[in-house]
Tab-separated table of C-alpha atoms in Angstrom:
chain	number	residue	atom	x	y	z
F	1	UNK	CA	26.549	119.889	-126.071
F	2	UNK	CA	27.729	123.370	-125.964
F	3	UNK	CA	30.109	124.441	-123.031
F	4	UNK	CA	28.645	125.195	-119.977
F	5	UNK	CA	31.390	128.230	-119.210
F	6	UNK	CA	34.227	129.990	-120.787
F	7	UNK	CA	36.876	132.140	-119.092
F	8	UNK	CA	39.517	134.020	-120.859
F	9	UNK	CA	41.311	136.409	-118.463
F	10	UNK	CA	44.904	138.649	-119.273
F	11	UNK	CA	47.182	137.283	-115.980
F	12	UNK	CA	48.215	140.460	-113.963
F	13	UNK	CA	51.525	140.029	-113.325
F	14	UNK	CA	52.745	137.936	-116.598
F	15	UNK	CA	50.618	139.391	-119.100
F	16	UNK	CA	49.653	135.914	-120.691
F	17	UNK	CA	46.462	135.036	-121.716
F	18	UNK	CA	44.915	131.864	-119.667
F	19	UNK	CA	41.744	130.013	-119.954
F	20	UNK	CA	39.415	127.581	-118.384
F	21	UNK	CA	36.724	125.990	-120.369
F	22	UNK	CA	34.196	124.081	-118.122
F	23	UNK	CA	32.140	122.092	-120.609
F	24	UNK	CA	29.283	120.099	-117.806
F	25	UNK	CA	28.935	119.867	-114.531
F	26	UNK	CA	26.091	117.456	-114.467
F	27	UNK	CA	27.798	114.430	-113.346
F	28	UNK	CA	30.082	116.545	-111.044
F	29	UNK	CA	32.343	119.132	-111.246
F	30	UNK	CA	34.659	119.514	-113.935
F	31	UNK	CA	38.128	118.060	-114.099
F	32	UNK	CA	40.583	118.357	-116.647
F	33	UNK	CA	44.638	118.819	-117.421
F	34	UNK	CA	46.383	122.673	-117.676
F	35	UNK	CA	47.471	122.753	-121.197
F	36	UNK	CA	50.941	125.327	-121.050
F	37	UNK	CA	51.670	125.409	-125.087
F	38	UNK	CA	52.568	128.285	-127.515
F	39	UNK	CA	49.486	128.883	-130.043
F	40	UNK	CA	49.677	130.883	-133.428
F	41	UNK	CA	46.567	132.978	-132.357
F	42	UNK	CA	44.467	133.006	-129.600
F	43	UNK	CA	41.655	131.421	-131.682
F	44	UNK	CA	43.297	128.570	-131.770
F	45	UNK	CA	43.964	128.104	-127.902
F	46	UNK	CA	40.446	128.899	-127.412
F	47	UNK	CA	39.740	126.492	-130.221
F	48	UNK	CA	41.504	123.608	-128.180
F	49	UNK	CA	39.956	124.368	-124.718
F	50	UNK	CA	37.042	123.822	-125.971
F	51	UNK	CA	37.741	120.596	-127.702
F	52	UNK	CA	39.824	119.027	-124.688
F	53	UNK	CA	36.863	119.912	-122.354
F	54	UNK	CA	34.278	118.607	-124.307
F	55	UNK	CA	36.334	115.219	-124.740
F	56	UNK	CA	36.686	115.304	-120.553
F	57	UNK	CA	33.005	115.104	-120.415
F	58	UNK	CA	32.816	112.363	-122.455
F	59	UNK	CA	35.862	110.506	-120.693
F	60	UNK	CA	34.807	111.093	-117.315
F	61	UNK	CA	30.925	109.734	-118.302
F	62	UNK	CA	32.003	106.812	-120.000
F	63	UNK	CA	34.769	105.542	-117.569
F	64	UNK	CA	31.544	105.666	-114.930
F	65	UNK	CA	33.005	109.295	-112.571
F	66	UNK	CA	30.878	111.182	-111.127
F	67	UNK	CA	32.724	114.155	-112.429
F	68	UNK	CA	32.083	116.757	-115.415
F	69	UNK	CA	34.510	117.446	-118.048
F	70	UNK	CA	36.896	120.950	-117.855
F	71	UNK	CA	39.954	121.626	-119.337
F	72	UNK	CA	42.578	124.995	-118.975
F	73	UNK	CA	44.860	126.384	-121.477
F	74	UNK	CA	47.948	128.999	-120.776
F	75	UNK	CA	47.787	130.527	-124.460
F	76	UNK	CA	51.850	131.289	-124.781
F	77	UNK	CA	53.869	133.044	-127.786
F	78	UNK	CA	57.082	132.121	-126.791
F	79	UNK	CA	58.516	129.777	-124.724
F	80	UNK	CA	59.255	131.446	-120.967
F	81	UNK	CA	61.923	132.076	-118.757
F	82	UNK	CA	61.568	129.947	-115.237
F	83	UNK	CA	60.455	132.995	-113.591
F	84	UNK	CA	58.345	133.762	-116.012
F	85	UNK	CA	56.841	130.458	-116.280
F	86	UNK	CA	55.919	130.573	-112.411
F	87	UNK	CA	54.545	134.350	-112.406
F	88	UNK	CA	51.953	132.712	-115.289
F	89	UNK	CA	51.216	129.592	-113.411
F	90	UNK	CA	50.688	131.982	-110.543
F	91	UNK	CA	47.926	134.196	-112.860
F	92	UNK	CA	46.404	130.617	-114.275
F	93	UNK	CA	46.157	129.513	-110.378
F	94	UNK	CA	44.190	132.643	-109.799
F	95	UNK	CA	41.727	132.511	-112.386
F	96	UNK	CA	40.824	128.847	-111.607
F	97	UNK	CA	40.653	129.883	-108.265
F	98	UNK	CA	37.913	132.484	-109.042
F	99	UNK	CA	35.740	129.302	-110.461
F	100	UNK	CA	35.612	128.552	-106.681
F	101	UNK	CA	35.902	124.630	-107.327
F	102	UNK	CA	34.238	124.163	-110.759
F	103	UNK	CA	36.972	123.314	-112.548
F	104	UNK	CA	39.918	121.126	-110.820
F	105	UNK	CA	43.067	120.895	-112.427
F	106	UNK	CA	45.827	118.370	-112.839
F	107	UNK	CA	48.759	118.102	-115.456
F	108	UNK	CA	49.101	118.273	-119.268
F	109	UNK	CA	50.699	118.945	-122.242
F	110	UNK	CA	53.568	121.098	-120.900
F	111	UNK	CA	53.290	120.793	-117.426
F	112	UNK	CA	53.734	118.111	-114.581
F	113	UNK	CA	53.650	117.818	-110.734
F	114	UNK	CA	55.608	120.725	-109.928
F	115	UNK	CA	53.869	123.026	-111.877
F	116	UNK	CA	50.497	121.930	-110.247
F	117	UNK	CA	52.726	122.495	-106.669
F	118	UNK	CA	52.558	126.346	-107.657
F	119	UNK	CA	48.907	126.662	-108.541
F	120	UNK	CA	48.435	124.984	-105.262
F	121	UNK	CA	50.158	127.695	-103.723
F	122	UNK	CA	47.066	129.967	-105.253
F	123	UNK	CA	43.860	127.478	-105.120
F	124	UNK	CA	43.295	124.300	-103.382
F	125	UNK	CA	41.227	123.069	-106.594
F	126	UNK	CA	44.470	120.710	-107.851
F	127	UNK	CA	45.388	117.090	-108.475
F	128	UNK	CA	48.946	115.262	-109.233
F	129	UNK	CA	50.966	117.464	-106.888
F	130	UNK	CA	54.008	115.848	-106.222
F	131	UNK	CA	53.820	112.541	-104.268
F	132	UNK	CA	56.141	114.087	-101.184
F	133	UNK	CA	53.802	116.668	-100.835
F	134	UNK	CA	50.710	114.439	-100.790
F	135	UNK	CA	49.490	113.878	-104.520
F	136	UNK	CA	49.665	110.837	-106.666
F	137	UNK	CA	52.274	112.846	-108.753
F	138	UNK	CA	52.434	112.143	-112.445
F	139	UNK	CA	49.792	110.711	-113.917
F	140	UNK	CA	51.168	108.933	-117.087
F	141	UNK	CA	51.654	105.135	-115.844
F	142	UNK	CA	48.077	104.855	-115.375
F	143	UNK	CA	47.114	106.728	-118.170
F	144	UNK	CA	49.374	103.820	-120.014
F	145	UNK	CA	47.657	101.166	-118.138
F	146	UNK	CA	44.119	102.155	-119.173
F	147	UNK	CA	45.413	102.413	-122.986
F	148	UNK	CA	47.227	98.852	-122.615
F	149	UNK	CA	43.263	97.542	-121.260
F	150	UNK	CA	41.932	99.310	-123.977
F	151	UNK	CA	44.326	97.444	-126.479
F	152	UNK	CA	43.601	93.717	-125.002
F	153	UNK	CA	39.955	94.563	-125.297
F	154	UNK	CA	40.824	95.256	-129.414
F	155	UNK	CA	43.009	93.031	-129.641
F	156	UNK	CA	40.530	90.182	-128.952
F	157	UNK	CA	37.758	91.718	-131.620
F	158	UNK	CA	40.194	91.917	-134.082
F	159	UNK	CA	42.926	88.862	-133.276
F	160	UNK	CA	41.014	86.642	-131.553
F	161	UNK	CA	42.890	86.990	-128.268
F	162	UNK	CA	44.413	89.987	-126.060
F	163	UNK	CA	48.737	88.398	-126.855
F	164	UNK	CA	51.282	90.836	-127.950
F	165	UNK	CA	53.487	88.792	-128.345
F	166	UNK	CA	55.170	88.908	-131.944
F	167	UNK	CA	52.966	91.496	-133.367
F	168	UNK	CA	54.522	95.006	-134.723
F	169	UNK	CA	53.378	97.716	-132.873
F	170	UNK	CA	54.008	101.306	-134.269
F	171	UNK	CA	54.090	103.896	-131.652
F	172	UNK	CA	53.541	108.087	-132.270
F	173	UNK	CA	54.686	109.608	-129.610
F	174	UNK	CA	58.089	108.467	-126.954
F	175	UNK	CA	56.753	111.323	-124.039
F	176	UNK	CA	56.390	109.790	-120.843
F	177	UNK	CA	53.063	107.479	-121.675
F	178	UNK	CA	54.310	106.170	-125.184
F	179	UNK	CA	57.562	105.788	-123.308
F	180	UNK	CA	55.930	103.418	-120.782
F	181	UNK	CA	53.779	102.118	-123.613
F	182	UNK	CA	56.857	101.094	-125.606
F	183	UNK	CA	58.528	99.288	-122.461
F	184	UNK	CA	55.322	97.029	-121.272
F	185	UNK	CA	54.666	95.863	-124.988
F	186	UNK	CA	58.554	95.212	-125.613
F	187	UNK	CA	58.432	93.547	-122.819
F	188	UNK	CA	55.261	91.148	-123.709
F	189	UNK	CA	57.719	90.254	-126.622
F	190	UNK	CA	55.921	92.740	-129.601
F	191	UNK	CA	58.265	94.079	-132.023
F	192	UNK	CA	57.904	98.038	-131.169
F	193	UNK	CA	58.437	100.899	-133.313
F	194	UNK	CA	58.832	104.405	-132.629
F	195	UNK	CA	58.318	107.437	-133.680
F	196	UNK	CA	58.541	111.417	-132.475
F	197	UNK	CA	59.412	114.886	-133.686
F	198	UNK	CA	61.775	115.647	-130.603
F	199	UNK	CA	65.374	114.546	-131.110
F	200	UNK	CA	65.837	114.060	-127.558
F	201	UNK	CA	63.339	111.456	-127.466
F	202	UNK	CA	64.442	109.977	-130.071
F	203	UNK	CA	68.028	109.788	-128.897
F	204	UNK	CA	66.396	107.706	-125.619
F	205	UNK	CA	64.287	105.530	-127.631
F	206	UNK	CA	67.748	105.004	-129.511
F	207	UNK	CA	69.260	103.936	-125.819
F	208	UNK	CA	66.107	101.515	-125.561
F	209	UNK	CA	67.212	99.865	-128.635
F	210	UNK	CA	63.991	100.644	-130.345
F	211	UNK	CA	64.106	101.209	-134.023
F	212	UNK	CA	62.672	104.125	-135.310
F	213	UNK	CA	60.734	105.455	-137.992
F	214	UNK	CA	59.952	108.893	-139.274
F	215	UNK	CA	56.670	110.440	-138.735
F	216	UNK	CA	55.713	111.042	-141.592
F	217	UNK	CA	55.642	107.643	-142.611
F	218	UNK	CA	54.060	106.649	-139.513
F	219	UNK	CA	50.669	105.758	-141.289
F	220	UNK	CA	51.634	103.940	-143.711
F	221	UNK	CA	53.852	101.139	-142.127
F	222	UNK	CA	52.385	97.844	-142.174
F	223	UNK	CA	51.715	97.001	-138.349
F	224	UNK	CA	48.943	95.316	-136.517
F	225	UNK	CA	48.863	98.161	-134.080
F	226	UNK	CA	49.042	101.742	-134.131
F	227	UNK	CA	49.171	104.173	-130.921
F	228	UNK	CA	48.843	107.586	-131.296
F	229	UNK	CA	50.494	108.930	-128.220
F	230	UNK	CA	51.283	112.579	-129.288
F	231	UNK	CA	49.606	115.635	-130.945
F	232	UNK	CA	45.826	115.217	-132.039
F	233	UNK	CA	43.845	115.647	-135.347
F	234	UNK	CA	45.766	112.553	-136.794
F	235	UNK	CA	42.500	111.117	-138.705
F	236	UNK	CA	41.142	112.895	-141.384
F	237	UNK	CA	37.657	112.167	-143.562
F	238	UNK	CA	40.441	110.829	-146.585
F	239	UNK	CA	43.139	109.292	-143.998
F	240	UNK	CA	44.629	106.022	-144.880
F	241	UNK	CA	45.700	103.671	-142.030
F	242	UNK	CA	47.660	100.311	-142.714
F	243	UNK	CA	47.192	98.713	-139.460
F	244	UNK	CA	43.991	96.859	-138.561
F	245	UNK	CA	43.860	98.399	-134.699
F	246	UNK	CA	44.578	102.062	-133.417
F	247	UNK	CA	44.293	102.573	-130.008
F	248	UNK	CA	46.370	105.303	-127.843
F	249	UNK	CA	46.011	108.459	-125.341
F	250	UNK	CA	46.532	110.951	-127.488
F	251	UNK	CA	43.481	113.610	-127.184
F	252	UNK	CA	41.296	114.598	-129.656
F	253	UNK	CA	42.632	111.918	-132.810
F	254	UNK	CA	40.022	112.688	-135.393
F	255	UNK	CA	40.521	116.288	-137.119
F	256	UNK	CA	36.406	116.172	-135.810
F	257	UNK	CA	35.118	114.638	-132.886
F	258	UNK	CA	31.733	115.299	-133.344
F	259	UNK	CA	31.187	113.816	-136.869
F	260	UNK	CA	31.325	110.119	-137.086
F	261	UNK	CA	32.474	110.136	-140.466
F	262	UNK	CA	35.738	109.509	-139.829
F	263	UNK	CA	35.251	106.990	-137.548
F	264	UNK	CA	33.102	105.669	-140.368
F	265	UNK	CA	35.906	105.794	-142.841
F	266	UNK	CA	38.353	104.109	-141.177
F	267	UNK	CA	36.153	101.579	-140.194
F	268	UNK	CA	35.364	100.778	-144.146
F	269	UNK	CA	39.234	100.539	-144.300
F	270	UNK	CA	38.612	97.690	-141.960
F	271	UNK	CA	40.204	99.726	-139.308
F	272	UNK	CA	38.848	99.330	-135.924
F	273	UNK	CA	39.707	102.791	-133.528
F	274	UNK	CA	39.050	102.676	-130.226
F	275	UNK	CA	37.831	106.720	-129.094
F	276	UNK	CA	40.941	108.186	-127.599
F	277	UNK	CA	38.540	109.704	-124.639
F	278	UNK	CA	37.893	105.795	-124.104
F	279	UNK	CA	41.533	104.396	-124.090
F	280	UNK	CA	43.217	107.475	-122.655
F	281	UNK	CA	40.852	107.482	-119.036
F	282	UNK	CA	43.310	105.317	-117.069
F	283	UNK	CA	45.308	109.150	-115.811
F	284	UNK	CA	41.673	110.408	-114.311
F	285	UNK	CA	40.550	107.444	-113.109
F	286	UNK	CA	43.112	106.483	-110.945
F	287	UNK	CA	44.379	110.105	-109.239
F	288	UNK	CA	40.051	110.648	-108.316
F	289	UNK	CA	40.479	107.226	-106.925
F	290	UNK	CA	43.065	108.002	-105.009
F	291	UNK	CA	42.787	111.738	-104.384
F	292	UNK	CA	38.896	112.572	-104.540
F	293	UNK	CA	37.795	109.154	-103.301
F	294	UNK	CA	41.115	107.780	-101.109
F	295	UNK	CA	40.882	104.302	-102.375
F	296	UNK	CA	44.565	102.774	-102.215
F	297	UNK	CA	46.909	102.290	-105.206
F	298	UNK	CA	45.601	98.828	-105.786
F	299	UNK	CA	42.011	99.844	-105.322
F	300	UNK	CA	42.377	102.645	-107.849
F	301	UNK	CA	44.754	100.574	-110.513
F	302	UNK	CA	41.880	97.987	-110.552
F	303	UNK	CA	39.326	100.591	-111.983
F	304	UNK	CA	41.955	101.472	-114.206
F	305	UNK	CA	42.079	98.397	-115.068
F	306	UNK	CA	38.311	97.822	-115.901
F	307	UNK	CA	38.839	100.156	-118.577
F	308	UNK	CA	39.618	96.751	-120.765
F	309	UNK	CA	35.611	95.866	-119.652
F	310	UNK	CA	34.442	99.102	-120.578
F	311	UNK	CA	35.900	99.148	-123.921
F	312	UNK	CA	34.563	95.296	-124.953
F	313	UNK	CA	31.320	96.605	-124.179
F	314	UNK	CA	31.679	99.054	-126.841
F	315	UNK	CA	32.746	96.985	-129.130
F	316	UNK	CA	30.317	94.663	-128.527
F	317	UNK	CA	27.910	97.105	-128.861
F	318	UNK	CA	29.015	98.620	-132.151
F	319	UNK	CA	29.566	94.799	-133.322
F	320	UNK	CA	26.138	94.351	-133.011
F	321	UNK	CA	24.188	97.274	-134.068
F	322	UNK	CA	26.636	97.743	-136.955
F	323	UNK	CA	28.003	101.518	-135.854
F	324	UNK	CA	31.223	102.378	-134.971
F	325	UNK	CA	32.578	102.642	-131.306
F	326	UNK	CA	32.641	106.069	-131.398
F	327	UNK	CA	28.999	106.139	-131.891
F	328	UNK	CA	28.597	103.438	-129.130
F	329	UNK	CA	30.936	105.044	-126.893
F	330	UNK	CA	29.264	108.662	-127.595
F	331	UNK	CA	25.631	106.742	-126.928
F	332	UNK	CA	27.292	105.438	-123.557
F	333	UNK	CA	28.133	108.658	-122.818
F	334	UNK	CA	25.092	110.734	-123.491
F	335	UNK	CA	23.233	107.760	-121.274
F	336	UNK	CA	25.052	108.853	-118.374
F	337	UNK	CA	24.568	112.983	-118.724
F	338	UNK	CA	21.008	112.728	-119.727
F	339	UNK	CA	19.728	110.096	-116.917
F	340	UNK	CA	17.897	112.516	-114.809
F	341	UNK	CA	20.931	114.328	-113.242
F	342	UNK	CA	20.355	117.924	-112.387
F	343	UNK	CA	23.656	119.744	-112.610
F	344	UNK	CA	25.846	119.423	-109.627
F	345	UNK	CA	27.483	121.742	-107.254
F	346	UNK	CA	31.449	121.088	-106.538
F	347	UNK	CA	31.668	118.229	-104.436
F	348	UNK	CA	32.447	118.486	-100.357
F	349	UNK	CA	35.111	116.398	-100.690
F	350	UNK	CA	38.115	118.549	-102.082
F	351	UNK	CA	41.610	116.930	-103.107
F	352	UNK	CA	44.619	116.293	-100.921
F	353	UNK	CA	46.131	119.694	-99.421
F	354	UNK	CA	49.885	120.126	-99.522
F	355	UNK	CA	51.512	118.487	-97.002
């Protein structure tokens, strides 16, 4: 499916290129994180947009929202000042504004709760402001919850049961979900290992006691799981994988989502990989529960939750017919967009307003 709508604009007062891709609106309208991250060329930002939205629409249809797929990109060369950074969240807040509630943004790589507070200050089309000023705030616990469902779920197709305990887990990533990751599987009693690019995270995964490993070697350890929980295009058509499960949040895993010959591949390795836009829905599911549907934090944690119901199905599914989940989960997902839905105006219901 080709995206639905593409805005590049020049911000007025910082001078930085920003971008909103909204890729469907037929379940609803689009949702998707605010990517703030220094790109070579402008190709390339425009490049991800587009991927990250299309892997929205996908997420949001298969975790069951009625809610298209967006993303937004702030297309830096070099890393700003503070007052820089806020006259360029300022310009992004504008432009999404000027959608007029097709796209609705939350968080992402590079930017968090308070950053969302200043687009607010510019559009009312925002989720994940911080929780004092009436938002669910950061999104990455439940985004590790829904990844830890997705794990049970392939953890029973390929172990036999959903336990953690005593099995080597390498994690790719120690930001603030493979951080959380790291401390609910230690603490189910798996031997974790870790791995990132950023010495500071390292240094805290050091405090953790965690040992680490380098990431370049990250593929090759012998493990029974493997999270990817950082950058994408980690899976390539010739990729070799020595863990029997990979399942983790990171977006966009395979160096092409809409081929499934690398799914393929790794599942002739005897590699079973759950689609990232499957394991990584537990972040939008909950803050639309909570924000664009006001069920409580229990209410929304426990459709987080089903994620681990969502993802057996799939591997059911792909079990049976002999595919791969990412064909199953793609099949699931194309169900859902092309069941009769005509494409949707922005919903009535908008998200919390500051407090």
């Amino acid at each position: 499916m080709s995206v639905q709508e593409l805005v590049v604009r020049r911000g007025r007062r910082s001078g930085v290129t920003t971008m909103v891709a909204v890729h469907s609106s037929t379940l609803g309208p689009a949702v998707g994180g605010c990517r703030f991250k220094v790109y070579p060329r402008i190709h390339d930002a425009i490049d991800d947009v587009l991927r990250l939205s299309a892997a929205m629409t996908r997420k949001c249809a298969v975790a069951g929202l009625d809610f298209g797929g967006g993303k937004s990109v702030v297309a830096l060369d070099a890393v700003p000042t503070a007052e820089q950074r806020r006259e360029i969240l300022l310009d992004h807040a504008d432009l999404i504004a000027s959608l007029d509630g097709a796209y609705l943004a939350g968080p992402d790589v590079g930017t968090g709760p308070a950053d969302m507070l200043v687009l607010r200050e510019r559009t009312p089309h925002v989720f994940c402001l911080p929780e004092e000023h009436g938002g669910t705030g950061s999104s990455s616990g439940p985004t590790a919850v829904g990844v830890l469902a997705a794990l049970r779920a392939g953890a029973r197709a390929v172990f036999g049961d959903g336990e953690m305990h005593g099995r080597k887990v390498v994690i790719s990533g120690y930001g603030s979900v493979g951080a959380q990751l790291a401390a609910g599987l230690a603490g189910q009693g798996a031997e974790v290992v870790v791995s990132d690019v950023d010495e500071r995270r390292l240094a805290a995964a050091r405090e953790q006691g965690l040992p680490l490993v380098r990431p370049d070697k990250v593929l090759g350890i012998e493990a029974d799981v493997l999270i990817p929980a950082a950058v994408g295009g980690v899976f390539g058509p010739g990729t070799e994988v020595n863990t029997p499960l990979v399942v983790g949040p990171a977006n966009n895993q395979l160096t092409d989502d809409t081929d499934d010959t690398v799914a393929a591949n790794l599942a002739a390795r005897g590699v079973l990989w759950i689609p990232d836009f499957v394991a990584s829905a537990g972040g939008v599911v909950y803050t639309l529960g909570r924000e664009a549907q006001n069920l409580t934090h229990e209410q929304a944690l426990d459709r987080v939750e089903a994620l681990e119901e969502t993802t057996r199905r799939i591997l059911d599914a792909a079990s049976a017919n002999g595919t791969t989940p990412l064909a199953e989960a793609n099949a699931l997902a194309e169900a859902r967009l092309t069941s009769g839905a005509e494409p949707r105006t922005p919903s009535p219901r908008e998200p919390r307003t500051a407090a």
